PDB file of C-alpha atoms in Angstrom:
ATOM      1  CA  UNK A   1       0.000   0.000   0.000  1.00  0.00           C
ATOM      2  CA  UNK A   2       2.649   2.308   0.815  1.00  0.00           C
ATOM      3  CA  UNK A   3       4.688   1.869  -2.511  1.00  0.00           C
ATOM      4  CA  UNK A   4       1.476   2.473  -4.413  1.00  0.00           C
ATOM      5  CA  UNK A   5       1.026   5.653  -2.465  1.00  0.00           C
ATOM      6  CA  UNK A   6       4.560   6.458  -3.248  1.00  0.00           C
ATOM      7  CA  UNK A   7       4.361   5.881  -6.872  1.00  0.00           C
ATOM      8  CA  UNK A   8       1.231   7.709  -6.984  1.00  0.00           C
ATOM      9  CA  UNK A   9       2.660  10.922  -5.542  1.00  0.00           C
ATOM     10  CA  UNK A  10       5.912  10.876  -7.839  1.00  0.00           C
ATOM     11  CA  UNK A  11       3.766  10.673 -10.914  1.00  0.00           C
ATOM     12  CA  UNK A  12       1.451  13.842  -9.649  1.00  0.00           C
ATOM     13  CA  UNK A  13       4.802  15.524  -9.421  1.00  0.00           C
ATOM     14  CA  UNK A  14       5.549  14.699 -12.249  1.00  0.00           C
ATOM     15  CA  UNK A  15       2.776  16.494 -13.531  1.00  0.00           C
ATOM     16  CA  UNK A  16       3.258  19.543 -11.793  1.00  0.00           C
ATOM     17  CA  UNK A  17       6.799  19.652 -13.529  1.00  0.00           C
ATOM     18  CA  UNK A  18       5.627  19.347 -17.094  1.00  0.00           C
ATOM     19  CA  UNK A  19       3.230  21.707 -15.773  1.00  0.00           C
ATOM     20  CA  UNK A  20       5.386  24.574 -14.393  1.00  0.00           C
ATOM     21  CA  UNK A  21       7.794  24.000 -17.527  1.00  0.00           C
ATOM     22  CA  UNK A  22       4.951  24.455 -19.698  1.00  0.00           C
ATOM     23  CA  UNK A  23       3.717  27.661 -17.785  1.00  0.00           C
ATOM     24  CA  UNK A  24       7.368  28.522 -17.771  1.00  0.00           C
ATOM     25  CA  UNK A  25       7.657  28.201 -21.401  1.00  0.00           C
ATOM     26  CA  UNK A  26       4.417  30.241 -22.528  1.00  0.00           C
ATOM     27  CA  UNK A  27       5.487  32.854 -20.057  1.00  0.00           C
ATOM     28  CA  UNK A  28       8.874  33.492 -21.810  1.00  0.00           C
ATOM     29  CA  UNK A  29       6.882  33.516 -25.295  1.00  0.00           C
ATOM     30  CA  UNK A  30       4.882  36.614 -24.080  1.00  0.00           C
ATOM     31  CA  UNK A  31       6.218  40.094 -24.216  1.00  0.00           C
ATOM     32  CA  UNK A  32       6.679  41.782 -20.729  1.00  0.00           C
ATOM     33  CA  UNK A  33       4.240  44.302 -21.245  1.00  0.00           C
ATOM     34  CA  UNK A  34       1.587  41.143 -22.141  1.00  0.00           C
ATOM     35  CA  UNK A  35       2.641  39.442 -19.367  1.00  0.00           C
ATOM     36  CA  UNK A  36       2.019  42.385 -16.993  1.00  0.00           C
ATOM     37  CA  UNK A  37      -1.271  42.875 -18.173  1.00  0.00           C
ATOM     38  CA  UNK A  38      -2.264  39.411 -17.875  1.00  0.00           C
ATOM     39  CA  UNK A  39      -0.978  39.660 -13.832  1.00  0.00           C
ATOM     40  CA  UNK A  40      -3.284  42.817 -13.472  1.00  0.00           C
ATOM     41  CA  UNK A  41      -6.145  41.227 -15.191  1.00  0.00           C
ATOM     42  CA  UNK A  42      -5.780  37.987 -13.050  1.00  0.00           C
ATOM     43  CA  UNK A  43      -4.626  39.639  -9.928  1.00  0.00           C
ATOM     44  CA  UNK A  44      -7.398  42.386  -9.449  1.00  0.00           C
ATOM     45  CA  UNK A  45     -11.431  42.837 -10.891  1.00  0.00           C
ATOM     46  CA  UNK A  46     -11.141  45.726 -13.251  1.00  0.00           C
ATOM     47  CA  UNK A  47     -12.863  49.018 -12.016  1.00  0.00           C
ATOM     48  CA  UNK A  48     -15.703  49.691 -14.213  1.00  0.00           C
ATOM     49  CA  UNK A  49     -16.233  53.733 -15.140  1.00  0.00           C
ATOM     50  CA  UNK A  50     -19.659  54.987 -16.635  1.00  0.00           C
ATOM     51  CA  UNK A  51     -18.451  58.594 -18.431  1.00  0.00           C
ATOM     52  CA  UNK A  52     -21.068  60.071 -19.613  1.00  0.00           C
ATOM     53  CA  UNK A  53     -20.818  63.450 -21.494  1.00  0.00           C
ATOM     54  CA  UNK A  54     -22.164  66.508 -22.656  1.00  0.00           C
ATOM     55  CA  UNK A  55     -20.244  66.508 -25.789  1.00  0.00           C
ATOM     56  CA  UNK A  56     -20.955  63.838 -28.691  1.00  0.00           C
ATOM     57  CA  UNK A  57     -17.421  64.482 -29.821  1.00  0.00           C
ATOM     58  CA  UNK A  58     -14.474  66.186 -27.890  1.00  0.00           C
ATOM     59  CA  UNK A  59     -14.767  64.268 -24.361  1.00  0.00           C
ATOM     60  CA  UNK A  60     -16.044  61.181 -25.416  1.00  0.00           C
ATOM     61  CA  UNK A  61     -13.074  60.994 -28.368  1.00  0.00           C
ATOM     62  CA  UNK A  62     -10.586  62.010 -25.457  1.00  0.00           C
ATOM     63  CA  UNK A  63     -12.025  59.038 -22.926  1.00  0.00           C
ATOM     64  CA  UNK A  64     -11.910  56.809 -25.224  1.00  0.00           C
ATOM     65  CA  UNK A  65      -8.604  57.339 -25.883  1.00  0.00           C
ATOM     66  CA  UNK A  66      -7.378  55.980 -22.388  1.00  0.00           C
ATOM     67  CA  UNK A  67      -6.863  52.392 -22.528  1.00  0.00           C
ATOM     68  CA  UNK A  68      -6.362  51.026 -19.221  1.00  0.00           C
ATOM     69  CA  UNK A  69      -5.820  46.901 -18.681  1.00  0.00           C
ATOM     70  CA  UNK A  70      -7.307  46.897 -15.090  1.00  0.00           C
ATOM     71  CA  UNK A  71     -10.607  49.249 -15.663  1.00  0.00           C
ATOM     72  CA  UNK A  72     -13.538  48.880 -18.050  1.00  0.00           C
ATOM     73  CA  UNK A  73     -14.222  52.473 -18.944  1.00  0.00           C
ATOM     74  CA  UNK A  74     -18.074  53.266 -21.008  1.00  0.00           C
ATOM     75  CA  UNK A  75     -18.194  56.468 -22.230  1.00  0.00           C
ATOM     76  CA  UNK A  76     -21.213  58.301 -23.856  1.00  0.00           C
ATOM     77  CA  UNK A  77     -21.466  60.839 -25.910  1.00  0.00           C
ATOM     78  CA  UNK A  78     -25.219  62.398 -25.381  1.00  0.00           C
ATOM     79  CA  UNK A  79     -25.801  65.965 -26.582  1.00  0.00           C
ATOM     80  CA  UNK A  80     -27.473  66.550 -23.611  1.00  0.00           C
ATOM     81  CA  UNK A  81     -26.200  69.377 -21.065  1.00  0.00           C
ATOM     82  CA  UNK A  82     -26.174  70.425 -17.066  1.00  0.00           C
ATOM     83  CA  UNK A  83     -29.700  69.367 -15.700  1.00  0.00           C
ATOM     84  CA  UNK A  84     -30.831  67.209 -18.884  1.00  0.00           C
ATOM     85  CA  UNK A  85     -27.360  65.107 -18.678  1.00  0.00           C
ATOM     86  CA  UNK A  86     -27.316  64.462 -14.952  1.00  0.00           C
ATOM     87  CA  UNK A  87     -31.290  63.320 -15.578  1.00  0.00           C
ATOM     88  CA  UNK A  88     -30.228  61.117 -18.807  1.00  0.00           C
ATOM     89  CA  UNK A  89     -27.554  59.501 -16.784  1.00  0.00           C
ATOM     90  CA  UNK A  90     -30.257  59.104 -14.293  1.00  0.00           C
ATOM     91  CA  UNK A  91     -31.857  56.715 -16.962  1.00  0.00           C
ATOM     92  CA  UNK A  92     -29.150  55.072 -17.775  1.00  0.00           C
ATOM     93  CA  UNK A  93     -27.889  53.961 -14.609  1.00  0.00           C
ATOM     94  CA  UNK A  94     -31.393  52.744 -13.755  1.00  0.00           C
ATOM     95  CA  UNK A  95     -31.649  50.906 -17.144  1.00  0.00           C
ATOM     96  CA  UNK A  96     -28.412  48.880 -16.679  1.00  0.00           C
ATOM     97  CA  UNK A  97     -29.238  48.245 -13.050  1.00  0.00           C
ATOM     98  CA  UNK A  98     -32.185  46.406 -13.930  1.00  0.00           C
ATOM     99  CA  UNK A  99     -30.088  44.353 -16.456  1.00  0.00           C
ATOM    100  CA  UNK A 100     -28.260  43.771 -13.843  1.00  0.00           C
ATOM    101  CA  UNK A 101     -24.911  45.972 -14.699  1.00  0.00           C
ATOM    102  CA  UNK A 102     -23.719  48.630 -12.186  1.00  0.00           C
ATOM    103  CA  UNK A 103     -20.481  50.426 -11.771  1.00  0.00           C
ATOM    104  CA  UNK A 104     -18.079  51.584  -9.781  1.00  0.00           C
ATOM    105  CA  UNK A 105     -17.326  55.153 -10.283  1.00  0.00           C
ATOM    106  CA  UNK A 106     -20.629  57.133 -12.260  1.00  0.00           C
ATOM    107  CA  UNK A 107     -19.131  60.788 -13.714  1.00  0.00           C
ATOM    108  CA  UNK A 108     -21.170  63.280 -15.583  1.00  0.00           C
ATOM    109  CA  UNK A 109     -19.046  65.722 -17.429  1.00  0.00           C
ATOM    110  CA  UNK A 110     -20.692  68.878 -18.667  1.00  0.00           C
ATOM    111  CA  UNK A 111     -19.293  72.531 -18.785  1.00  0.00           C
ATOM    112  CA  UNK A 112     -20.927  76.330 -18.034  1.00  0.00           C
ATOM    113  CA  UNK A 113     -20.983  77.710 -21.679  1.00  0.00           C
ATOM    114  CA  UNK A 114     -23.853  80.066 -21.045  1.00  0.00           C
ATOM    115  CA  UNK A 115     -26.798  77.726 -19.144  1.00  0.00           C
ATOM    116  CA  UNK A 116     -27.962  79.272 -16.096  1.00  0.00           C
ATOM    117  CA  UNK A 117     -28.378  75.719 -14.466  1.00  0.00           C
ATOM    118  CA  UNK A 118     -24.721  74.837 -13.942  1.00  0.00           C
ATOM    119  CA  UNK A 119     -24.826  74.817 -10.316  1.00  0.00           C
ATOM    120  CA  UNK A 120     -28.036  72.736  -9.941  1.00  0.00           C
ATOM    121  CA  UNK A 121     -26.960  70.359 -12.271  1.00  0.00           C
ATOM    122  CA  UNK A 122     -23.703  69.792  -9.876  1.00  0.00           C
ATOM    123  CA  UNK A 123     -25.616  69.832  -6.732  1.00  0.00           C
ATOM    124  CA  UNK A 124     -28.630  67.314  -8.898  1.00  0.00           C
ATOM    125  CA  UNK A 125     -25.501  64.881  -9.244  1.00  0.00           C
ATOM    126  CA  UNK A 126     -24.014  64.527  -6.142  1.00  0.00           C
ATOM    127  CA  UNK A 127     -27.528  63.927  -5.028  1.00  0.00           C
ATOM    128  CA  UNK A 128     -27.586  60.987  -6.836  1.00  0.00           C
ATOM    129  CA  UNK A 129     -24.325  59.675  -6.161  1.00  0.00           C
ATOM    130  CA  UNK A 130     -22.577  60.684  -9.170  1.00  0.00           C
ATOM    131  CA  UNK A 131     -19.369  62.446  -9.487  1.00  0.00           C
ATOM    132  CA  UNK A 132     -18.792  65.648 -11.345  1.00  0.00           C
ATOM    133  CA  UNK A 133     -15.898  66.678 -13.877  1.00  0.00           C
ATOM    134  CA  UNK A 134     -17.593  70.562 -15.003  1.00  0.00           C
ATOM    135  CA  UNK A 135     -15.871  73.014 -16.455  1.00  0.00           C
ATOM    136  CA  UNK A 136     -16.374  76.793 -16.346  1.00  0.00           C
ATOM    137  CA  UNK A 137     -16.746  78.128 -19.285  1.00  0.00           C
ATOM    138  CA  UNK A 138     -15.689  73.777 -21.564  1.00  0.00           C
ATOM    139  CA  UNK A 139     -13.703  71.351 -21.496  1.00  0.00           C
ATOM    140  CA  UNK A 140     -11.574  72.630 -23.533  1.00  0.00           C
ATOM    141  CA  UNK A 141      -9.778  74.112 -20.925  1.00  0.00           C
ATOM    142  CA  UNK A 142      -8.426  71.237 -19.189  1.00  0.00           C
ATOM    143  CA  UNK A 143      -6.617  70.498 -22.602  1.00  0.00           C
ATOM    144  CA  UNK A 144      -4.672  74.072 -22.372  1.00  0.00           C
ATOM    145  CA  UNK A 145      -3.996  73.749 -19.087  1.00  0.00           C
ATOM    146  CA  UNK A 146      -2.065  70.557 -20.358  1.00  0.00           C
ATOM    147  CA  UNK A 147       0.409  73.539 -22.024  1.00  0.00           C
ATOM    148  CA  UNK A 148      -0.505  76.972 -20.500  1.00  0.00           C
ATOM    149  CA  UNK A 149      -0.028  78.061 -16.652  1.00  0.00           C
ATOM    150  CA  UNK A 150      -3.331  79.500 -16.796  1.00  0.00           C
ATOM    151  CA  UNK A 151      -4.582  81.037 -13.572  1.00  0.00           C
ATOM    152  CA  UNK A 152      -7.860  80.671 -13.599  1.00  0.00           C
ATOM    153  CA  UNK A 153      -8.576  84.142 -14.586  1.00  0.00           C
ATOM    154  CA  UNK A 154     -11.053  84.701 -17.125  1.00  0.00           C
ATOM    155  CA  UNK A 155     -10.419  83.407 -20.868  1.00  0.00           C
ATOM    156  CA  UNK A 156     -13.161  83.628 -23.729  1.00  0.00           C
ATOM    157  CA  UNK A 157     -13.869  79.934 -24.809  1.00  0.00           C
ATOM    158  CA  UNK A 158     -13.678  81.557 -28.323  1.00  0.00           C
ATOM    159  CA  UNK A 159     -10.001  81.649 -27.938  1.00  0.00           C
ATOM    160  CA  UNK A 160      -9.586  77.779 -26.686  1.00  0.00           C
ATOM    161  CA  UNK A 161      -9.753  76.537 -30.366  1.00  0.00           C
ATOM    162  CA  UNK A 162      -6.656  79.235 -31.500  1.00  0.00           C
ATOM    163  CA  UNK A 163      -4.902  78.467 -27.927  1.00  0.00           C
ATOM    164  CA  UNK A 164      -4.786  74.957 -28.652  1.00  0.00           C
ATOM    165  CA  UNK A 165      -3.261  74.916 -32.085  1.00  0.00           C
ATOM    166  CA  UNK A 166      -0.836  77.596 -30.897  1.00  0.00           C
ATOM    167  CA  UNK A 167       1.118  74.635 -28.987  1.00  0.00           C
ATOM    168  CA  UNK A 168       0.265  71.575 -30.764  1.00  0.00           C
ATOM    169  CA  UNK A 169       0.396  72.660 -34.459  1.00  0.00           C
ATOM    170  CA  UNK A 170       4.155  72.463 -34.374  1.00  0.00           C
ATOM    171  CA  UNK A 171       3.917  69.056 -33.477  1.00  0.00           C
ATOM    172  CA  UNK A 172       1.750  68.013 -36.188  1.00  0.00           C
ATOM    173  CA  UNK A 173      -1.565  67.818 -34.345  1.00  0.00           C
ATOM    174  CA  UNK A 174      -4.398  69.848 -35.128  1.00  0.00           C
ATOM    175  CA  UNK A 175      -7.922  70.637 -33.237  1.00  0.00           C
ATOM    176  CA  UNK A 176     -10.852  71.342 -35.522  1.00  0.00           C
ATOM    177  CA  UNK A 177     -12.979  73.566 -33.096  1.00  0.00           C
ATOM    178  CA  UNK A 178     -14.914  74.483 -35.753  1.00  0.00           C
ATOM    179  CA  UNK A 179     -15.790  71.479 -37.230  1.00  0.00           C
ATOM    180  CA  UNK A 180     -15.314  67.913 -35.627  1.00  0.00           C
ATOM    181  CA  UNK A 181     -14.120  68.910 -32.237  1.00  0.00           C
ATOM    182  CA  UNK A 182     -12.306  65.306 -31.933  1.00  0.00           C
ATOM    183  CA  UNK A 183      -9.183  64.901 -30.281  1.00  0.00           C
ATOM    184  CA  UNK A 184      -7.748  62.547 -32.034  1.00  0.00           C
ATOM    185  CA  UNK A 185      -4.694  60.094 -31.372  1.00  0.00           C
ATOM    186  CA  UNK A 186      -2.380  62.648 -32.299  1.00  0.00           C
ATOM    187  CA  UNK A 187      -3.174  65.211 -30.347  1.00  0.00           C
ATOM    188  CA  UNK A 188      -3.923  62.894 -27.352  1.00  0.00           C
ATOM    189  CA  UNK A 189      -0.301  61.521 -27.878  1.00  0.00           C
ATOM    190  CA  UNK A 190       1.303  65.183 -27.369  1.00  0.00           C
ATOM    191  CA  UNK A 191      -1.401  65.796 -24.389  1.00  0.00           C
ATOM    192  CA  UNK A 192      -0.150  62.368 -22.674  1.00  0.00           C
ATOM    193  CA  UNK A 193       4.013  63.364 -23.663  1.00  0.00           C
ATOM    194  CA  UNK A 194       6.787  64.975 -21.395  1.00  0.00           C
ATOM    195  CA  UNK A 195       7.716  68.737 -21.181  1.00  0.00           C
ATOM    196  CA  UNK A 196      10.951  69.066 -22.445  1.00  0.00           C
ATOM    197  CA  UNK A 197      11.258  71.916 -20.520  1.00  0.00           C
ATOM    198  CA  UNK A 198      10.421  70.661 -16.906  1.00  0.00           C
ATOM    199  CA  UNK A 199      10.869  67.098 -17.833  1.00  0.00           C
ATOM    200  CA  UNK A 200       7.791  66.606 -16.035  1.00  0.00           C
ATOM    201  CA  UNK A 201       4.686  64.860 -18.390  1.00  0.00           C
ATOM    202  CA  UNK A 202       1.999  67.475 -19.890  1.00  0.00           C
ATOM    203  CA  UNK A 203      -0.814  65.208 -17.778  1.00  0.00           C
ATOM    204  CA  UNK A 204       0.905  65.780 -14.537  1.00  0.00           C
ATOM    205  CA  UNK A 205       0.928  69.294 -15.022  1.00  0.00           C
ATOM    206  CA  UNK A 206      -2.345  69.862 -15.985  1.00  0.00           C
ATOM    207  CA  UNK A 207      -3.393  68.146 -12.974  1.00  0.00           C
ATOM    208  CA  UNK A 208      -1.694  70.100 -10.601  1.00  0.00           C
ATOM    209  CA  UNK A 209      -2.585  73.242 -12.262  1.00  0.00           C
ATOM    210  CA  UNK A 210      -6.726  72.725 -12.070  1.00  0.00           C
ATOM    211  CA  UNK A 211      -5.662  71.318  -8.608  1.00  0.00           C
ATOM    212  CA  UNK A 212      -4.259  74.629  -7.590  1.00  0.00           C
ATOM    213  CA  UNK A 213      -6.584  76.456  -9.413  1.00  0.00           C
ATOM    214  CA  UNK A 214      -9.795  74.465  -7.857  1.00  0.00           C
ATOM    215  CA  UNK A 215      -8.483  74.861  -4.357  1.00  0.00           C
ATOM    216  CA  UNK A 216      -7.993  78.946  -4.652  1.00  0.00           C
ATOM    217  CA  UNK A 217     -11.641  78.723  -5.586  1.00  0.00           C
ATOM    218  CA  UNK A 218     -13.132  76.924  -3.175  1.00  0.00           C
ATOM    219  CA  UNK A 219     -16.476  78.456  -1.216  1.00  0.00           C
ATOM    220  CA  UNK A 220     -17.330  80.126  -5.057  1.00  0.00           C
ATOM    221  CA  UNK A 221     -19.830  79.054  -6.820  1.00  0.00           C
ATOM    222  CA  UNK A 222     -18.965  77.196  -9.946  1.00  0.00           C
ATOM    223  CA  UNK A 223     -21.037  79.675 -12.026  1.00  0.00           C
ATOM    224  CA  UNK A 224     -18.597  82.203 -11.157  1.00  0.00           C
ATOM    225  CA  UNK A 225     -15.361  80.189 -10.809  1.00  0.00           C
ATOM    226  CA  UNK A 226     -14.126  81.082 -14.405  1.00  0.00           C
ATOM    227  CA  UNK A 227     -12.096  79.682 -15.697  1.00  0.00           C
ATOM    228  CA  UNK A 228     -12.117  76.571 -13.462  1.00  0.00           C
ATOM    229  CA  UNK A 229     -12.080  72.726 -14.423  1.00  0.00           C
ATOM    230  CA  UNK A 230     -12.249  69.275 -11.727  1.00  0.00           C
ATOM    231  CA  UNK A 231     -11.340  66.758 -15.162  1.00  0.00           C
ATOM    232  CA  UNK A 232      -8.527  66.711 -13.088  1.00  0.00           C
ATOM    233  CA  UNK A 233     -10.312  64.558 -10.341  1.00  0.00           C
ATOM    234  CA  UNK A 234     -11.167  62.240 -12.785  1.00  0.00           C
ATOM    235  CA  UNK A 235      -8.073  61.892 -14.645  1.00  0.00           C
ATOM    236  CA  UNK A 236      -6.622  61.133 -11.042  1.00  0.00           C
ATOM    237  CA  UNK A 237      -9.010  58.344 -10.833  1.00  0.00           C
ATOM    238  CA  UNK A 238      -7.801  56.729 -14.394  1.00  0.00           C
ATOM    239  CA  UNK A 239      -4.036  57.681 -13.690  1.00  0.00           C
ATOM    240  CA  UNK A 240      -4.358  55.985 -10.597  1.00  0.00           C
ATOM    241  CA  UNK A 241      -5.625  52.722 -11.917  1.00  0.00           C
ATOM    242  CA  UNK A 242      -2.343  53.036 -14.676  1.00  0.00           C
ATOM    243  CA  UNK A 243       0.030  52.976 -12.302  1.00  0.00           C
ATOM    244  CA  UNK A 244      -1.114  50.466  -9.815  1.00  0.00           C
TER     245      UNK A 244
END
């Protein structure tokens, strides 16, 4: 009985060998950056994000550029703005509840322009749970601040579309903010590269700059916090998630 039992255990080691060596072997086939992702994926459960934003075209092409391996990020693209988005994502939240699909982090973005119900919308979200990236007067600012020490002082939005291709159209990129308002993977690529100047990356620094300007806001009313943007908070979130 005992030399069965013996045999029996050398041939499940056996096993485990060929197994390990196989393992070993696919392992060493992957590239590094595969094989990291596959760790992540296996390790953690991705992070699901529900994005949903005012603009069919500029924020949802500039989520959807982020591709992160441990987070499933849904963006949407609605048309809808302040009150009427944080209502629609109302909807949609309910809708994929009832399917059965919730999500971790719920953001509406949306931006002043010249709607009068900017603050309710804000205060309407956080009511229902939802977080808030706004920006006083669009979105568009969070991209110069990517580029520009801005202050926070005021800044016509009329001027973001010749700011922006001020900086980026010596590096080949181009915004169309008078037609397709995408940002596309060019101009995402020079928004996600390194300041040659401070050395520091373009992302980082627009962070800390809508940081800085958010906190020598705070107790103002986002109505008349111009310029002002807290894409910053959310970006944090994703960066976060990158780097784990």
């Amino acid at each position: 009985m005992k030399m069965k039992n013996k045999k029996t255990e050398q041939e499940a080691k056996k096993l485990e060998s060929k197994r390990l060596l196989a393992e070993a072997k696919r392992k060493k086939r992957m590239s590094s950056s595969d094989l990291q992702r596959e760790e992540i994926e296996t390790s953690e459960e991705k992070q699901s994000f529900l994005i949903v934003c005012e603009g069919q075209n500029t924020e949802k092409s500039y989520f959807d550029q982020f591709k992160i391996p441990n987070a499933e990020i849904t963006t949407i693209g609605t048309g809808h703005n302040t009150v009427s988005l944080v209502q629609y994502t109302k909807k949609i939240v309910d809708s994929k509840k009832e399917k059965g699909t919730t999500f971790d982090q719920i953001w509406c973005v949306f931006d002043k322009d010249d709607f009068d119900s900017f603050d309710q919308a804000i205060q309407l979200a956080v009511r229902y749970g939802f977080k808030v990236a706004y920006s006083n007067q669009a979105f568009e600012y969070w991209l110069i601040l990517h580029f520009n020490d801005h202050q926070g002082g005021a800044m016509p939005r009329t001027d973001y579309g010749k700011r922006i291709n001020g900086e980026i159209s010596k590096y080949g990129a181009f915004y169309d903010a008078d037609g397709s308002k995408m940002v596309d993977e060019n101009f995402f690529t020079y928004l996600q590269s390194i300041n040659p100047t401070s050395k520091k990356s373009r992302q980082q620094e627009a962070i800390s700059r809508a940081k800085k300007i958010f906190e020598n806001k705070i107790g103002m009313k986002p109505s008349l916090s111009e310029s002002i943007t807290t894409v910053y908070q959310l970006i944090m979130e994703i960066v976060d998630l990158k780097e784990d």
